[in-house]
Tab-separated table of C-alpha atoms and ligand atoms in Angstrom:
chain	number	residue	atom	x	y	z
A	1	MET	CA	-117.706	59.637	-35.364
A	2	LEU	CA	-115.786	58.176	-32.482
A	3	LYS	CA	-112.781	56.936	-34.436
A	4	LEU	CA	-112.285	54.017	-32.086
A	5	SER	CA	-109.171	52.680	-33.788
A	6	LYS	CA	-107.282	55.943	-33.301
A	7	LEU	CA	-108.109	55.895	-29.644
A	8	THR	CA	-106.530	52.537	-28.974
A	9	THR	CA	-103.064	53.725	-27.971
A	10	ALA	CA	-104.225	56.553	-25.730
A	11	VAL	CA	-106.751	54.301	-24.125
A	12	ALA	CA	-104.238	51.517	-23.476
A	13	LEU	CA	-102.147	54.038	-21.575
A	14	VAL	CA	-105.124	55.255	-19.540
A	15	MET	CA	-106.057	51.690	-18.685
A	16	ALA	CA	-102.574	50.683	-17.667
A	17	GLY	CA	-102.462	53.729	-15.373
A	18	ALA	CA	-105.821	52.977	-13.849
A	19	GLY	CA	-105.178	49.253	-13.481
A	20	MET	CA	-108.253	48.430	-15.514
A	21	GLY	CA	-106.768	45.788	-17.771
A	22	ALA	CA	-107.998	42.766	-15.809
A	23	SER	CA	-110.775	40.842	-17.487
A	24	VAL	CA	-114.197	40.707	-15.879
A	25	SER	CA	-115.277	37.283	-14.702
A	26	ALA	CA	-118.458	36.132	-16.412
A	27	ILE	CA	-121.193	35.299	-13.924
A	28	ALA	CA	-124.426	33.885	-15.309
A	29	GLY	CA	-127.149	36.498	-15.562
A	30	GLU	CA	-124.867	39.379	-14.720
A	31	VAL	CA	-125.519	42.917	-15.881
A	32	GLU	CA	-122.692	45.360	-15.702
A	33	VAL	CA	-124.097	48.873	-15.848
A	34	LEU	CA	-121.965	51.938	-16.484
A	35	HIS	CA	-123.493	55.149	-15.148
A	36	PHE	CA	-122.498	58.453	-13.569
A	37	TRP	CA	-125.166	58.653	-10.905
A	38	THR	CA	-123.127	59.125	-7.743
A	39	SER	CA	-124.697	62.092	-5.918
A	40	GLY	CA	-127.193	61.508	-3.073
A	41	GLY	CA	-130.372	61.662	-5.158
A	42	GLU	CA	-128.805	59.902	-8.134
A	43	ALA	CA	-127.444	57.012	-6.067
A	44	LYS	CA	-130.850	56.482	-4.468
A	45	SER	CA	-132.426	56.393	-7.921
A	46	VAL	CA	-130.059	53.885	-9.505
A	47	ALA	CA	-130.290	51.706	-6.383
A	48	GLU	CA	-133.918	51.053	-7.391
A	49	LEU	CA	-132.810	49.571	-10.707
A	50	LYS	CA	-130.323	47.365	-8.908
A	51	ARG	CA	-133.012	46.259	-6.456
A	52	ILE	CA	-135.469	45.268	-9.177
A	53	MET	CA	-132.834	43.426	-11.209
A	54	GLN	CA	-131.633	41.527	-8.148
A	55	ALA	CA	-135.230	40.622	-7.294
A	56	LYS	CA	-135.420	39.056	-10.764
A	57	GLY	CA	-132.438	36.911	-9.836
A	58	HIS	CA	-129.737	38.750	-11.752
A	59	VAL	CA	-126.342	39.837	-10.549
A	60	TRP	CA	-125.836	43.598	-10.646
A	61	LYS	CA	-122.334	44.775	-11.334
A	62	ASP	CA	-122.138	48.463	-10.586
A	63	PHE	CA	-119.824	50.461	-12.834
A	64	ALA	CA	-120.188	54.005	-11.488
A	65	VAL	CA	-117.874	56.696	-12.808
A	66	ALA	CA	-118.207	59.915	-10.818
A	67	GLY	CA	-118.484	63.215	-12.635
A	68	GLY	CA	-121.652	65.195	-13.243
A	69	GLY	CA	-122.781	65.451	-16.840
A	70	GLY	CA	-120.978	62.220	-17.694
A	71	ASP	CA	-117.778	63.311	-19.473
A	72	ASN	CA	-115.616	61.043	-17.296
A	73	ALA	CA	-117.973	58.124	-17.853
A	74	ALA	CA	-117.792	58.632	-21.626
A	75	THR	CA	-113.988	58.465	-21.554
A	76	VAL	CA	-113.939	55.284	-19.477
A	77	LEU	CA	-116.579	53.714	-21.724
A	78	LYS	CA	-114.423	54.276	-24.809
A	79	SER	CA	-111.525	52.500	-23.125
A	80	ARG	CA	-113.656	49.492	-22.262
A	81	VAL	CA	-115.139	49.175	-25.731
A	82	VAL	CA	-111.783	49.559	-27.462
A	83	SER	CA	-110.381	46.757	-25.320
A	84	GLY	CA	-113.235	44.498	-26.453
A	85	ASN	CA	-114.798	44.337	-23.026
A	86	PRO	CA	-117.896	46.552	-23.029
A	87	PRO	CA	-120.356	46.669	-20.127
A	88	ALA	CA	-123.865	45.295	-20.767
A	89	ALA	CA	-125.324	48.771	-20.607
A	90	ALA	CA	-123.962	52.296	-20.524
A	91	GLN	CA	-125.600	55.628	-19.927
A	92	ILE	CA	-125.419	57.227	-23.371
A	93	LYS	CA	-127.727	59.913	-24.681
A	94	GLY	CA	-128.925	61.639	-27.830
A	95	PRO	CA	-126.856	61.631	-31.046
A	96	ALA	CA	-124.045	59.725	-29.288
A	97	ILE	CA	-126.283	56.636	-29.464
A	98	GLN	CA	-126.089	56.837	-33.258
A	99	GLU	CA	-122.336	57.373	-33.113
A	100	TRP	CA	-121.879	54.195	-31.062
A	101	ALA	CA	-124.310	52.199	-33.189
A	102	TYR	CA	-122.364	53.207	-36.293
A	103	GLU	CA	-119.328	51.501	-34.768
A	104	GLY	CA	-121.265	48.222	-34.811
A	105	VAL	CA	-120.899	47.550	-31.092
A	106	LEU	CA	-124.504	47.920	-29.912
A	107	ALA	CA	-126.940	45.049	-29.387
A	108	ASN	CA	-130.261	44.684	-31.203
A	109	LEU	CA	-133.113	45.140	-28.708
A	110	ASP	CA	-135.975	44.671	-31.181
A	111	SER	CA	-137.268	41.408	-29.726
A	112	VAL	CA	-137.759	43.012	-26.274
A	113	ALA	CA	-139.072	46.215	-27.839
A	114	LYS	CA	-141.646	44.289	-29.901
A	115	ALA	CA	-142.717	42.046	-27.028
A	116	GLU	CA	-143.156	45.058	-24.745
A	117	ASN	CA	-144.640	47.306	-27.449
A	118	TRP	CA	-142.173	50.169	-26.998
A	119	ASP	CA	-143.300	51.940	-30.176
A	120	ALA	CA	-146.704	52.529	-28.589
A	121	LEU	CA	-145.312	53.406	-25.144
A	122	LEU	CA	-142.843	56.111	-26.174
A	123	PRO	CA	-143.178	59.553	-27.720
A	124	LYS	CA	-141.969	59.180	-31.327
A	125	VAL	CA	-139.251	61.836	-30.902
A	126	VAL	CA	-137.776	59.716	-28.118
A	127	ALA	CA	-138.175	56.340	-29.859
A	128	ASP	CA	-136.358	57.668	-32.935
A	129	VAL	CA	-133.312	58.603	-30.857
A	130	MET	CA	-133.189	55.059	-29.384
A	131	LYS	CA	-133.110	53.444	-32.843
A	132	TYR	CA	-130.323	53.030	-35.354
A	133	LYS	CA	-131.554	52.314	-38.872
A	134	GLY	CA	-134.948	51.390	-37.449
A	135	THR	CA	-133.615	49.006	-34.786
A	136	TYR	CA	-133.747	49.700	-31.055
A	137	VAL	CA	-130.222	49.832	-29.614
A	138	ALA	CA	-130.970	51.825	-26.457
A	139	VAL	CA	-133.713	52.144	-23.883
A	140	PRO	CA	-134.880	55.458	-22.369
A	141	VAL	CA	-135.170	55.975	-18.634
A	142	ASN	CA	-136.774	59.359	-18.080
A	143	VAL	CA	-137.288	62.903	-19.250
A	144	HIS	CA	-135.302	65.552	-17.422
A	145	ARG	CA	-136.112	69.204	-17.969
A	146	VAL	CA	-133.024	71.379	-17.983
A	147	ASN	CA	-134.469	74.909	-18.008
A	148	TRP	CA	-135.282	75.081	-14.317
A	149	MET	CA	-134.436	77.597	-11.653
A	150	TRP	CA	-134.378	76.356	-8.039
A	151	ALA	CA	-134.633	78.568	-4.992
A	152	ASN	CA	-134.601	78.439	-1.229
A	153	ALA	CA	-137.920	79.809	0.048
A	154	ALA	CA	-136.489	81.032	3.378
A	155	VAL	CA	-133.657	82.903	1.673
A	156	LEU	CA	-136.056	84.654	-0.692
A	157	LYS	CA	-138.202	85.657	2.269
A	158	LYS	CA	-135.223	86.976	4.189
A	159	ALA	CA	-134.129	89.016	1.180
A	160	GLY	CA	-137.623	90.368	0.585
A	161	VAL	CA	-138.094	88.633	-2.763
A	162	THR	CA	-141.750	87.840	-3.352
A	163	GLY	CA	-142.359	85.161	-5.959
A	164	MET	CA	-139.985	83.563	-8.418
A	165	PRO	CA	-138.667	86.009	-11.040
A	166	LYS	CA	-140.206	85.448	-14.473
A	167	THR	CA	-137.923	87.576	-16.643
A	168	TRP	CA	-134.192	88.225	-16.571
A	169	ASP	CA	-134.857	91.827	-15.503
A	170	GLU	CA	-136.905	90.585	-12.551
A	171	PHE	CA	-134.212	88.045	-11.804
A	172	PHE	CA	-131.483	90.670	-11.480
A	173	VAL	CA	-133.679	92.790	-9.187
A	174	ALA	CA	-134.187	89.725	-6.967
A	175	ALA	CA	-130.486	88.828	-7.110
A	176	ASP	CA	-129.551	92.327	-5.943
A	177	LYS	CA	-131.862	91.965	-2.959
A	178	VAL	CA	-130.248	88.653	-2.015
A	179	LYS	CA	-126.798	90.188	-2.293
A	180	LYS	CA	-127.876	93.093	-0.081
A	181	ALA	CA	-129.078	90.567	2.499
A	182	GLY	CA	-125.503	89.263	2.622
A	183	LEU	CA	-126.181	85.969	0.853
A	184	ILE	CA	-125.035	84.422	-2.419
A	185	ALA	CA	-127.563	85.020	-5.191
A	186	VAL	CA	-126.506	82.238	-7.574
A	187	ALA	CA	-125.100	78.891	-6.416
A	188	HIS	CA	-122.901	77.698	-9.254
A	189	GLY	CA	-120.448	74.922	-9.817
A	190	GLY	CA	-117.719	76.157	-12.145
A	191	GLN	CA	-117.324	73.092	-14.350
A	192	ASN	CA	-117.671	73.411	-18.105
A	193	TRP	CA	-120.910	71.413	-18.351
A	194	GLN	CA	-122.507	73.528	-15.614
A	195	ASP	CA	-121.436	76.771	-17.309
A	196	PHE	CA	-122.962	75.329	-20.491
A	197	THR	CA	-126.187	74.385	-18.678
A	198	THR	CA	-126.607	77.980	-17.482
A	199	PHE	CA	-125.720	79.278	-20.957
A	200	GLU	CA	-128.428	77.263	-22.704
A	201	SER	CA	-131.110	78.488	-20.281
A	202	VAL	CA	-129.966	82.076	-20.778
A	203	VAL	CA	-130.008	81.734	-24.588
A	204	LEU	CA	-133.480	80.208	-24.411
A	205	GLY	CA	-134.759	82.937	-22.083
A	206	VAL	CA	-133.221	85.815	-24.025
A	207	GLY	CA	-133.859	84.564	-27.556
A	208	GLY	CA	-136.855	82.220	-27.317
A	209	THR	CA	-137.241	78.755	-28.818
A	210	LYS	CA	-136.840	79.667	-32.488
A	211	PHE	CA	-133.582	81.419	-31.756
A	212	TYR	CA	-132.410	78.551	-29.540
A	213	ASN	CA	-133.142	76.092	-32.334
A	214	ASP	CA	-131.455	78.187	-35.006
A	215	ALA	CA	-128.357	78.902	-32.941
A	216	LEU	CA	-127.822	75.762	-30.877
A	217	VAL	CA	-129.497	72.960	-32.825
A	218	LYS	CA	-129.172	74.029	-36.472
A	219	LEU	CA	-125.939	75.901	-35.680
A	220	ASP	CA	-126.954	78.662	-38.087
A	221	GLN	CA	-124.068	81.153	-38.373
A	222	LYS	CA	-126.411	84.111	-38.782
A	223	ALA	CA	-128.111	83.324	-35.477
A	224	LEU	CA	-124.816	82.556	-33.770
A	225	ASN	CA	-123.391	85.928	-34.800
A	226	SER	CA	-126.568	87.918	-34.125
A	227	ASP	CA	-127.331	90.693	-31.652
A	228	THR	CA	-129.501	88.188	-29.762
A	229	MET	CA	-126.434	86.070	-29.078
A	230	LYS	CA	-124.643	89.237	-27.982
A	231	LYS	CA	-127.479	89.977	-25.573
A	232	SER	CA	-127.352	86.370	-24.332
A	233	LEU	CA	-123.667	86.635	-23.494
A	234	GLU	CA	-124.198	89.984	-21.760
A	235	THR	CA	-126.890	88.344	-19.641
A	236	LEU	CA	-124.721	85.292	-18.959
A	237	ARG	CA	-121.848	87.477	-17.768
A	238	LYS	CA	-124.233	89.327	-15.500
A	239	VAL	CA	-125.499	86.034	-14.025
A	240	LYS	CA	-121.904	85.055	-13.326
A	241	SER	CA	-121.339	88.277	-11.390
A	242	TYR	CA	-123.793	86.937	-8.780
A	243	THR	CA	-121.850	83.714	-8.154
A	244	ASP	CA	-119.334	83.368	-5.314
A	245	ALA	CA	-115.545	83.361	-5.659
A	246	ALA	CA	-115.328	79.722	-4.564
A	247	SER	CA	-117.448	78.396	-7.422
A	248	PRO	CA	-114.653	77.195	-9.782
A	249	GLY	CA	-114.502	73.406	-9.834
A	250	ARG	CA	-117.446	72.915	-7.481
A	251	ASP	CA	-119.678	69.866	-8.099
A	252	TRP	CA	-123.284	70.603	-9.013
A	253	ASN	CA	-124.721	68.825	-5.982
A	254	LEU	CA	-122.577	70.951	-3.670
A	255	ALA	CA	-124.081	74.023	-5.332
A	256	THR	CA	-127.528	72.524	-4.652
A	257	ALA	CA	-126.465	72.002	-1.034
A	258	MET	CA	-125.675	75.724	-0.762
A	259	VAL	CA	-129.284	76.455	-1.688
A	260	MET	CA	-130.537	73.863	0.808
A	261	GLN	CA	-128.371	75.251	3.601
A	262	GLU	CA	-129.674	78.793	3.093
A	263	LYS	CA	-126.295	80.028	1.912
A	264	ALA	CA	-127.529	80.812	-1.582
A	265	ALA	CA	-130.843	81.767	-3.170
A	266	PHE	CA	-130.942	80.333	-6.708
A	267	GLN	CA	-129.449	77.574	-8.835
A	268	PHE	CA	-129.835	77.032	-12.568
A	269	MET	CA	-129.830	73.284	-13.051
A	270	GLY	CA	-131.893	70.466	-14.529
A	271	ASP	CA	-134.362	68.666	-12.305
A	272	TRP	CA	-131.825	66.137	-11.055
A	273	ALA	CA	-131.289	68.976	-8.527
A	274	LYS	CA	-134.771	68.186	-7.251
A	275	GLY	CA	-133.556	64.619	-6.610
A	276	GLU	CA	-130.916	66.128	-4.294
A	277	PHE	CA	-133.418	68.273	-2.409
A	278	LEU	CA	-135.733	65.287	-1.975
A	279	ALA	CA	-132.955	62.927	-0.873
A	280	ALA	CA	-132.120	65.474	1.843
A	281	GLY	CA	-135.733	65.445	3.032
A	282	LYS	CA	-136.604	68.897	1.666
A	283	VAL	CA	-140.192	69.578	0.668
A	284	PRO	CA	-141.033	71.146	-2.716
A	285	GLY	CA	-143.132	74.295	-2.501
A	286	LYS	CA	-142.161	74.734	1.146
A	287	ASP	CA	-138.393	74.434	1.617
A	288	PHE	CA	-137.472	74.859	-2.013
A	289	LEU	CA	-139.201	76.305	-5.047
A	290	CYS	CA	-139.068	75.399	-8.725
A	291	ALA	CA	-139.829	77.615	-11.700
A	292	ALA	CA	-138.806	77.729	-15.330
A	293	ALA	CA	-135.624	79.754	-15.817
A	294	PRO	CA	-136.495	83.405	-16.540
A	295	GLY	CA	-138.196	83.882	-19.895
A	296	THR	CA	-138.513	80.139	-20.573
A	297	ALA	CA	-141.926	79.216	-19.154
A	298	ASN	CA	-143.229	78.263	-22.602
A	299	ALA	CA	-140.246	76.139	-23.469
A	300	PHE	CA	-138.809	72.834	-22.360
A	301	THR	CA	-135.200	71.784	-22.888
A	302	PHE	CA	-135.403	68.001	-22.768
A	303	ASN	CA	-132.717	65.623	-21.630
A	304	VAL	CA	-133.601	61.946	-21.930
A	305	ASP	CA	-131.343	59.638	-19.936
A	306	SER	CA	-130.967	56.303	-21.645
A	307	PHE	CA	-128.929	53.138	-21.640
A	308	ALA	CA	-127.354	51.848	-24.809
A	309	MET	CA	-126.833	48.093	-24.705
A	310	PHE	CA	-123.618	46.533	-25.985
A	311	LYS	CA	-123.183	43.260	-27.856
A	312	LEU	CA	-122.268	40.531	-25.372
A	313	LYS	CA	-120.898	37.025	-25.959
A	314	ASN	CA	-122.270	35.175	-22.931
A	315	THR	CA	-125.862	33.990	-23.520
A	316	GLU	CA	-126.917	34.199	-19.851
A	317	ASN	CA	-125.697	37.775	-19.729
A	318	GLN	CA	-127.515	38.503	-22.985
A	319	LYS	CA	-130.699	37.307	-21.319
A	320	ALA	CA	-130.090	39.469	-18.282
A	321	GLN	CA	-129.451	42.390	-20.598
A	322	GLY	CA	-132.837	41.873	-22.270
A	323	ASP	CA	-134.437	41.759	-18.828
A	324	LEU	CA	-132.690	44.999	-17.917
A	325	ALA	CA	-134.136	46.684	-21.002
A	326	ALA	CA	-137.644	45.422	-20.207
A	327	THR	CA	-137.296	46.462	-16.549
A	328	ILE	CA	-136.274	50.009	-17.454
A	329	MET	CA	-139.400	50.470	-19.557
A	330	GLY	CA	-141.619	48.770	-16.956
A	331	THR	CA	-144.117	50.794	-14.891
A	332	GLU	CA	-142.620	49.859	-11.512
A	333	PHE	CA	-139.189	51.193	-12.391
A	334	GLN	CA	-140.485	54.207	-14.326
A	335	GLU	CA	-142.395	55.361	-11.265
A	336	VAL	CA	-139.979	54.685	-8.433
A	337	PHE	CA	-136.866	55.790	-10.307
A	338	ASN	CA	-138.330	59.080	-11.457
A	339	LEU	CA	-139.825	59.862	-8.045
A	340	ASN	CA	-136.260	59.789	-6.739
A	341	LYS	CA	-134.431	61.249	-9.707
A	342	GLY	CA	-136.437	64.456	-10.126
A	343	SER	CA	-137.359	63.611	-13.715
A	344	ILE	CA	-140.664	62.407	-15.168
A	345	PRO	CA	-141.366	58.990	-16.693
A	346	VAL	CA	-140.588	58.675	-20.387
A	347	ARG	CA	-143.212	55.947	-20.744
A	348	LEU	CA	-146.507	57.483	-21.870
A	349	ASN	CA	-149.747	57.408	-19.850
A	350	MET	CA	-148.108	56.801	-16.495
A	351	ASN	CA	-150.076	57.614	-13.359
A	352	MET	CA	-148.559	60.825	-11.918
A	353	ALA	CA	-150.506	60.735	-8.626
A	354	LYS	CA	-147.425	60.193	-6.465
A	355	PHE	CA	-145.401	62.942	-8.152
A	356	ASP	CA	-144.941	66.458	-6.722
A	357	ASP	CA	-146.029	69.738	-8.302
A	358	CYS	CA	-142.663	70.387	-10.000
A	359	ALA	CA	-142.935	67.013	-11.766
A	360	LYS	CA	-146.575	67.629	-12.633
A	361	LEU	CA	-145.667	70.999	-14.142
A	362	SER	CA	-142.879	69.323	-16.072
A	363	ALA	CA	-145.222	66.622	-17.406
A	364	LYS	CA	-147.811	69.227	-18.435
A	365	ASP	CA	-145.220	71.463	-20.093
A	366	PHE	CA	-143.639	68.476	-21.885
A	367	VAL	CA	-146.952	67.692	-23.577
A	368	GLU	CA	-147.843	71.330	-24.258
A	369	THR	CA	-144.478	72.404	-25.623
A	370	ALA	CA	-144.444	69.357	-27.900
A	371	LYS	CA	-147.553	70.840	-29.551
A	372	THR	CA	-146.366	74.450	-29.746
A	373	GLY	CA	-142.790	73.809	-30.857
A	374	GLY	CA	-141.379	74.899	-27.491
A	375	LEU	CA	-139.870	71.465	-26.880
A	376	VAL	CA	-136.164	71.685	-27.700
A	377	PRO	CA	-133.209	69.340	-27.150
A	378	SER	CA	-130.680	70.322	-24.487
A	379	ILE	CA	-127.309	71.039	-26.093
A	380	ALA	CA	-125.520	70.973	-22.732
A	381	HIS	CA	-126.810	67.463	-22.032
A	382	ASN	CA	-125.890	65.795	-25.282
A	383	MET	CA	-129.312	65.868	-26.910
A	384	ALA	CA	-128.898	68.363	-29.732
A	385	ILE	CA	-125.769	67.910	-31.815
A	386	ARG	CA	-122.836	65.568	-32.443
A	387	SER	CA	-120.448	65.214	-29.522
A	388	SER	CA	-117.347	66.745	-31.162
A	389	THR	CA	-119.124	69.993	-32.061
A	390	GLU	CA	-120.832	70.097	-28.689
A	391	GLY	CA	-117.497	69.776	-26.916
A	392	ALA	CA	-116.002	72.663	-28.906
A	393	ILE	CA	-118.922	74.993	-28.159
A	394	LYS	CA	-118.902	73.951	-24.501
A	395	ASP	CA	-115.221	74.904	-24.245
A	396	ALA	CA	-115.789	78.294	-25.905
A	397	VAL	CA	-118.662	79.045	-23.512
A	398	SER	CA	-116.584	78.054	-20.497
A	399	GLN	CA	-113.661	80.188	-21.621
A	400	PHE	CA	-116.007	83.143	-21.862
A	401	TRP	CA	-117.543	82.362	-18.472
A	402	ASN	CA	-114.145	82.114	-16.805
A	403	ASP	CA	-112.416	85.101	-18.353
A	404	ASP	CA	-114.086	88.478	-17.964
A	405	LYS	CA	-111.413	89.982	-20.207
A	406	ILE	CA	-112.900	88.256	-23.257
A	407	SER	CA	-115.122	90.909	-24.851
A	408	ILE	CA	-118.731	90.125	-25.691
A	409	ALA	CA	-117.893	90.456	-29.400
A	410	ASP	CA	-115.020	87.964	-29.105
A	411	GLY	CA	-117.159	85.597	-27.023
A	412	VAL	CA	-119.771	85.591	-29.787
A	413	LYS	CA	-117.101	85.052	-32.451
A	414	ASN	CA	-115.428	82.207	-30.541
A	415	ILE	CA	-118.704	80.357	-30.005
A	416	ALA	CA	-119.743	80.781	-33.642
A	417	LYS	CA	-116.366	79.464	-34.768
A	418	ALA	CA	-116.552	76.507	-32.381
A	419	ALA	CA	-119.915	75.624	-33.929
A	420	THR	CA	-118.159	74.877	-37.252
A	421	THR	CA	-116.118	72.073	-35.622
A	422	LYS	CA	-116.852	68.752	-37.323
B	501	GAL	C1	-127.220	64.910	-16.731
B	501	GAL	C2	-127.956	63.605	-16.617
B	501	GAL	C3	-128.678	63.520	-15.330
B	501	GAL	C4	-127.805	63.908	-14.162
B	501	GAL	C5	-126.875	65.081	-14.438
B	501	GAL	C6	-125.780	65.297	-13.416
B	501	GAL	O1	-126.552	65.002	-17.950
B	501	GAL	O2	-128.857	63.503	-17.667
B	501	GAL	O3	-129.225	62.243	-15.171
B	501	GAL	O4	-127.144	62.807	-13.714
B	501	GAL	O5	-126.285	65.014	-15.691
B	501	GAL	O6	-124.841	64.267	-13.447
């Protein structure tokens, strides 16, 4: 759990340093929304939510905290909640929703959910994550698929790569060709959550969905210490050898830009990368290509963005908050937001006519993998396990990624040990 009380002192210091102690003036019908959508495609997407809320007469108070993957946003959120001044809504995902609800700080959204019939409009696996003890406390925005591989079509052509590689062996053959052509094979941003994103796709591709589930969802020690995990780390280290020396610290959208600018061939990233390509005017299937990461075509690592709503005192703001929840689940927002964001609507039975082929493939695979068991929660994007354990595994993976002196055997051991963190 979040142990809010223990955080108070540390947080007070952070806030004093950042000058965040001032109280927020209460404006009638104001929604303050904490999110981490600050890249080109992300900003365009969240602007649609602002537009719709303003059209309904509400005041939008933007609370953007930069930092892909949302770790910075999570830290700032804790400080605001501890000081008794939570935003109306905050981008929180997966098991963390339960952790916050347990603290008693989340609002009850059941009246909106009942009026709008959310139970019938959402896949049950998603609805369950949004509820705490049967009560809606969060509202889902979209479904992102994480196990994607993006590529620049012109770069592949120049390097003589025909078609997107389907297996890791094919991938390394293609990567060698790109390298020979004098270009970067893998555009990577060396931040721990990006290392972790690549890791989960590699584990899924090398081990398959059952192994992924055993190792990264159930945290089974046998799976974590197995030869398959060894093979996964060997593959991961090989992928890293195709990244450029300037990758450490790079933001994910700058890695996407390298693919756009024909500096690099491939990027392993969730489909928010597609939002970047689109925002830059690039055309899917022509300028850039999408395919499941090697070996993962029959699987789908899901990442459902959602907003948890916090208990508010002001009744006008409570009303605006309810409107925000209804808006997010509404068809207008679900379409326009997801067209920009690269994800697919989370609301069932939406018309997909305006969506591109990558989104259509995602929607088809989402439904199919849900039937076959290939639908798995993304560990790197907070969907699979509690946040403390996730953080420990993420660190162990990043250490391995960053230090080639760590042997494969030690990498396996360190990750398995991290998985026992409570
Ligand atoms: C993910 C999030 C996406 C996207 C990405 C990069 O965790 O679900 O919406 O914003 O991080 O920040």
